[in-house]
């Protein structure tokens, strides 16, 4: 565990020493602020409309899907391009410790960003909505965004382990993110009447677990297990890919 924590802290500090973390945080907060303002304006003009946590969580999830490739691409691809991964592989660090440490460093950055965004539901609950918004969807939604982020970072780390070229890693990661967030759901809907595997495709759809359930306040164990399974599987794949470099 000590090796994992050392690697994670190093990666987290590297993020904070580069403009990437600040640009990503600024963009996310700016866009969420615009959505927040628009929802408050609509609520002030329409009787019966009460903005909730979904007005923050759904745009946040979408932006994380779009920005995650830029956050995770360099984690292992840059090490391989520079040749520094060879030094890491000869150090007393296991392959899975390296991968999990890289994942944890990026995940810590995302957790900080997620924590900052909680200001918007807090403003709704304590300042703008009387007697406050329903906290059930807020709690389950933020749990969902944390689980979703863990899985997305895992995907990014696994893809980064495949490449020496950051551009190739970025494009591949972006393609996978778009597929699991936007493409697989419509495929399941189209194939539904014709395929016995429609339920499987639906289960693999990230939006089905996050938007359809967790953001709505539905806390289902299968959703939690799904995101945790994706995270563990991608970290395992990343570890195997790093291990194969020892035998090249």
XYZ file of C-alpha atoms in Angstrom:
248
model
C 0.000 0.000 0.000
C 2.899 2.347 0.671
C 4.082 2.096 -2.955
C 0.574 2.827 -4.220
C 0.279 5.895 -2.013
C 3.723 7.209 -3.029
C 2.863 6.876 -6.734
C -0.600 8.403 -6.210
C 0.806 11.437 -4.377
C 3.406 11.937 -7.095
C 0.756 11.876 -9.823
C -1.551 14.175 -7.871
C 1.243 16.707 -7.364
C 2.112 16.525 -11.069
C -1.487 17.423 -11.909
C -1.403 20.377 -9.526
C 1.900 21.599 -10.970
C 0.492 21.649 -14.512
C -2.285 23.780 -15.992
C -4.386 20.694 -16.802
C -6.033 20.446 -13.380
C -6.872 24.147 -13.256
C -8.180 24.337 -16.819
C -10.389 21.264 -16.327
C -11.702 22.590 -13.008
C -12.389 26.041 -14.465
C -14.214 24.650 -17.504
C -16.354 22.322 -15.388
C -17.294 24.997 -12.849
C -18.007 27.548 -15.572
C -20.345 25.278 -17.520
C -22.045 24.006 -14.361
C -22.496 27.610 -13.253
C -24.232 28.419 -16.535
C -26.565 25.419 -16.169
C -27.210 26.355 -12.543
C -28.086 29.944 -13.441
C -30.411 28.871 -16.254
C -32.235 26.386 -14.015
C -32.706 28.994 -11.288
C -34.032 31.461 -13.870
C -36.528 28.911 -15.188
C -37.611 28.068 -11.637
C -38.228 31.743 -10.884
C -40.494 32.072 -13.922
C -42.355 28.754 -13.859
C -44.562 27.707 -10.994
C -44.025 24.131 -9.860
C -40.518 23.735 -11.311
C -37.919 23.045 -8.623
C -34.311 22.527 -9.771
C -32.587 19.533 -8.213
C -29.178 17.928 -8.034
C -29.662 16.414 -11.495
C -29.178 19.890 -12.997
C -25.582 19.672 -11.740
C -24.831 15.943 -11.825
C -25.893 15.109 -15.392
C -23.858 17.935 -17.020
C -20.954 17.077 -14.692
C -21.006 13.425 -15.757
C -21.114 14.406 -19.432
C -18.142 16.750 -19.045
C -16.142 14.120 -17.177
C -16.752 11.685 -20.039
C -15.483 14.276 -22.522
C -12.524 15.463 -20.448
C -11.353 12.173 -18.954
C -9.243 11.281 -21.995
C -7.208 14.445 -21.532
C -6.777 13.751 -17.819
C -5.667 10.120 -18.072
C -3.839 9.885 -21.411
C -0.404 10.752 -20.030
C -0.502 8.427 -17.022
C 1.264 5.438 -18.604
C 1.618 6.420 -22.273
C 4.037 9.232 -21.404
C 6.091 6.935 -19.165
C 6.393 4.496 -22.057
C 7.251 7.235 -24.562
C 9.991 8.666 -22.348
C 11.269 5.217 -21.376
C 10.884 5.977 -17.667
C 8.508 3.047 -17.281
C 11.518 0.765 -17.623
C 12.966 2.325 -14.479
C 9.658 1.841 -12.686
C 9.509 -1.802 -13.742
C 12.984 -2.452 -12.340
C 12.105 -0.729 -9.055
C 10.645 -2.727 -6.132
C 7.120 -1.912 -7.295
C 4.657 -4.518 -8.484
C 2.866 -3.961 -11.766
C -0.552 -3.692 -10.148
C 0.795 -1.217 -7.581
C 2.024 1.020 -10.402
C -1.317 0.878 -12.208
C -3.429 1.370 -9.078
C -1.167 4.213 -7.934
C -1.557 5.989 -11.288
C -5.323 5.435 -11.134
C -5.549 6.730 -7.565
C -3.588 9.887 -8.388
C -5.994 10.815 -11.189
C -9.009 9.731 -9.149
C -7.956 12.007 -6.282
C -7.969 14.956 -8.687
C -11.478 14.077 -9.851
C -12.667 13.735 -6.243
C -11.440 17.268 -5.502
C -13.328 18.601 -8.532
C -16.478 16.693 -7.533
C -16.255 18.064 -3.989
C -16.061 21.645 -5.309
C -19.165 21.147 -7.473
C -21.189 20.314 -4.353
C -21.520 24.067 -3.862
C -24.377 24.134 -6.398
C -26.701 21.627 -4.655
C -25.738 23.277 -1.354
C -26.878 26.672 -2.643
C -30.173 25.156 -3.778
C -30.772 23.400 -0.470
C -29.762 26.142 1.954
C -30.414 29.378 0.044
C -32.727 29.100 -2.947
C -35.283 26.334 -2.308
C -37.578 26.370 0.692
C -37.659 24.059 2.670
C -34.795 22.553 0.651
C -34.285 19.995 -2.082
C -34.707 16.239 -1.663
C -31.371 14.996 -0.321
C -31.945 11.390 -1.434
C -31.088 12.055 -5.098
C -28.209 14.302 -3.997
C -26.576 11.537 -1.935
C -27.188 8.747 -4.449
C -26.263 11.034 -7.336
C -22.938 12.045 -5.850
C -22.232 8.417 -4.964
C -22.994 7.642 -8.595
C -20.674 10.349 -9.927
C -17.847 9.033 -7.727
C -18.400 5.454 -8.942
C -18.715 6.620 -12.552
C -15.490 8.605 -12.257
C -13.650 5.613 -10.785
C -14.703 3.508 -13.777
C -13.824 6.228 -16.305
C -10.374 6.736 -14.790
C -9.879 2.962 -14.853
C -10.694 2.891 -18.560
C -8.294 5.764 -19.170
C -5.457 4.031 -17.306
C -6.025 0.730 -19.139
C -6.010 2.419 -22.552
C -2.959 4.506 -21.616
C -1.098 1.274 -20.837
C -1.611 0.104 -24.434
C 0.228 2.937 -26.164
C 3.519 4.786 -26.342
C 1.885 7.614 -28.261
C -0.278 10.015 -26.270
C -2.320 11.061 -29.289
C -3.257 7.454 -30.038
C -4.071 6.906 -26.371
C -6.194 10.072 -26.287
C -8.214 9.187 -29.386
C -8.747 5.583 -28.273
C -9.803 6.647 -24.779
C -12.202 9.216 -26.213
C -13.689 6.583 -28.512
C -14.261 4.160 -25.627
C -15.808 6.911 -23.471
C -18.207 7.958 -26.204
C -19.162 4.330 -26.833
C -20.001 3.454 -23.223
C -21.800 6.761 -22.600
C -23.648 7.534 -25.847
C -23.473 4.627 -28.306
C -24.196 1.394 -26.456
C -27.605 2.588 -25.180
C -29.074 3.323 -28.633
C -27.625 0.028 -29.908
C -29.504 -1.797 -27.142
C -32.726 0.025 -28.033
C -32.417 -0.741 -31.737
C -31.378 -4.356 -31.173
C -33.945 -4.896 -28.431
C -36.756 -6.442 -30.474
C -34.330 -8.515 -32.543
C -31.661 -9.624 -30.080
C -31.637 -11.855 -27.040
C -28.622 -9.888 -25.834
C -30.512 -6.584 -25.515
C -30.672 -6.890 -21.731
C -26.902 -7.403 -21.608
C -26.307 -4.345 -23.775
C -28.639 -2.321 -21.581
C -26.750 -3.479 -18.500
C -23.459 -2.336 -20.048
C -24.838 1.158 -20.735
C -23.263 3.674 -18.337
C -26.189 6.086 -18.656
C -28.660 3.371 -17.698
C -26.953 2.929 -14.342
C -26.164 6.566 -13.661
C -28.916 8.746 -15.123
C -31.797 6.282 -15.019
C -31.147 5.154 -11.441
C -28.569 6.861 -9.225
C -29.331 10.453 -10.220
C -33.042 9.785 -9.676
C -32.442 8.623 -6.117
C -32.692 4.905 -6.894
C -29.883 3.192 -4.988
C -29.605 -0.249 -6.553
C -26.812 -2.623 -5.555
C -26.440 -3.769 -9.165
C -25.433 -0.236 -10.217
C -22.763 -0.056 -7.528
C -21.469 -3.531 -8.393
C -21.387 -2.636 -12.091
C -19.192 0.455 -11.728
C -16.923 -1.255 -9.200
C -16.589 -4.246 -11.548
C -15.619 -1.999 -14.467
C -13.042 -0.270 -12.270
C -11.479 -3.525 -11.049
C -11.533 -5.083 -14.531
C -9.847 -2.110 -16.196
C -7.174 -1.961 -13.494
C -6.554 -5.685 -13.975
C -6.254 -5.208 -17.745
C -3.885 -2.294 -17.201
C -1.741 -4.410 -14.865
C -1.551 -7.241 -17.413
C -0.556 -4.809 -20.168
C 2.203 -3.328 -18.014
C 3.408 -6.812 -17.071
C 3.748 -7.791 -20.728
C 6.387 -5.070 -21.107
C 8.680 -7.056 -18.839
C 8.864 -9.808 -21.450
C 9.410 -7.669 -24.522
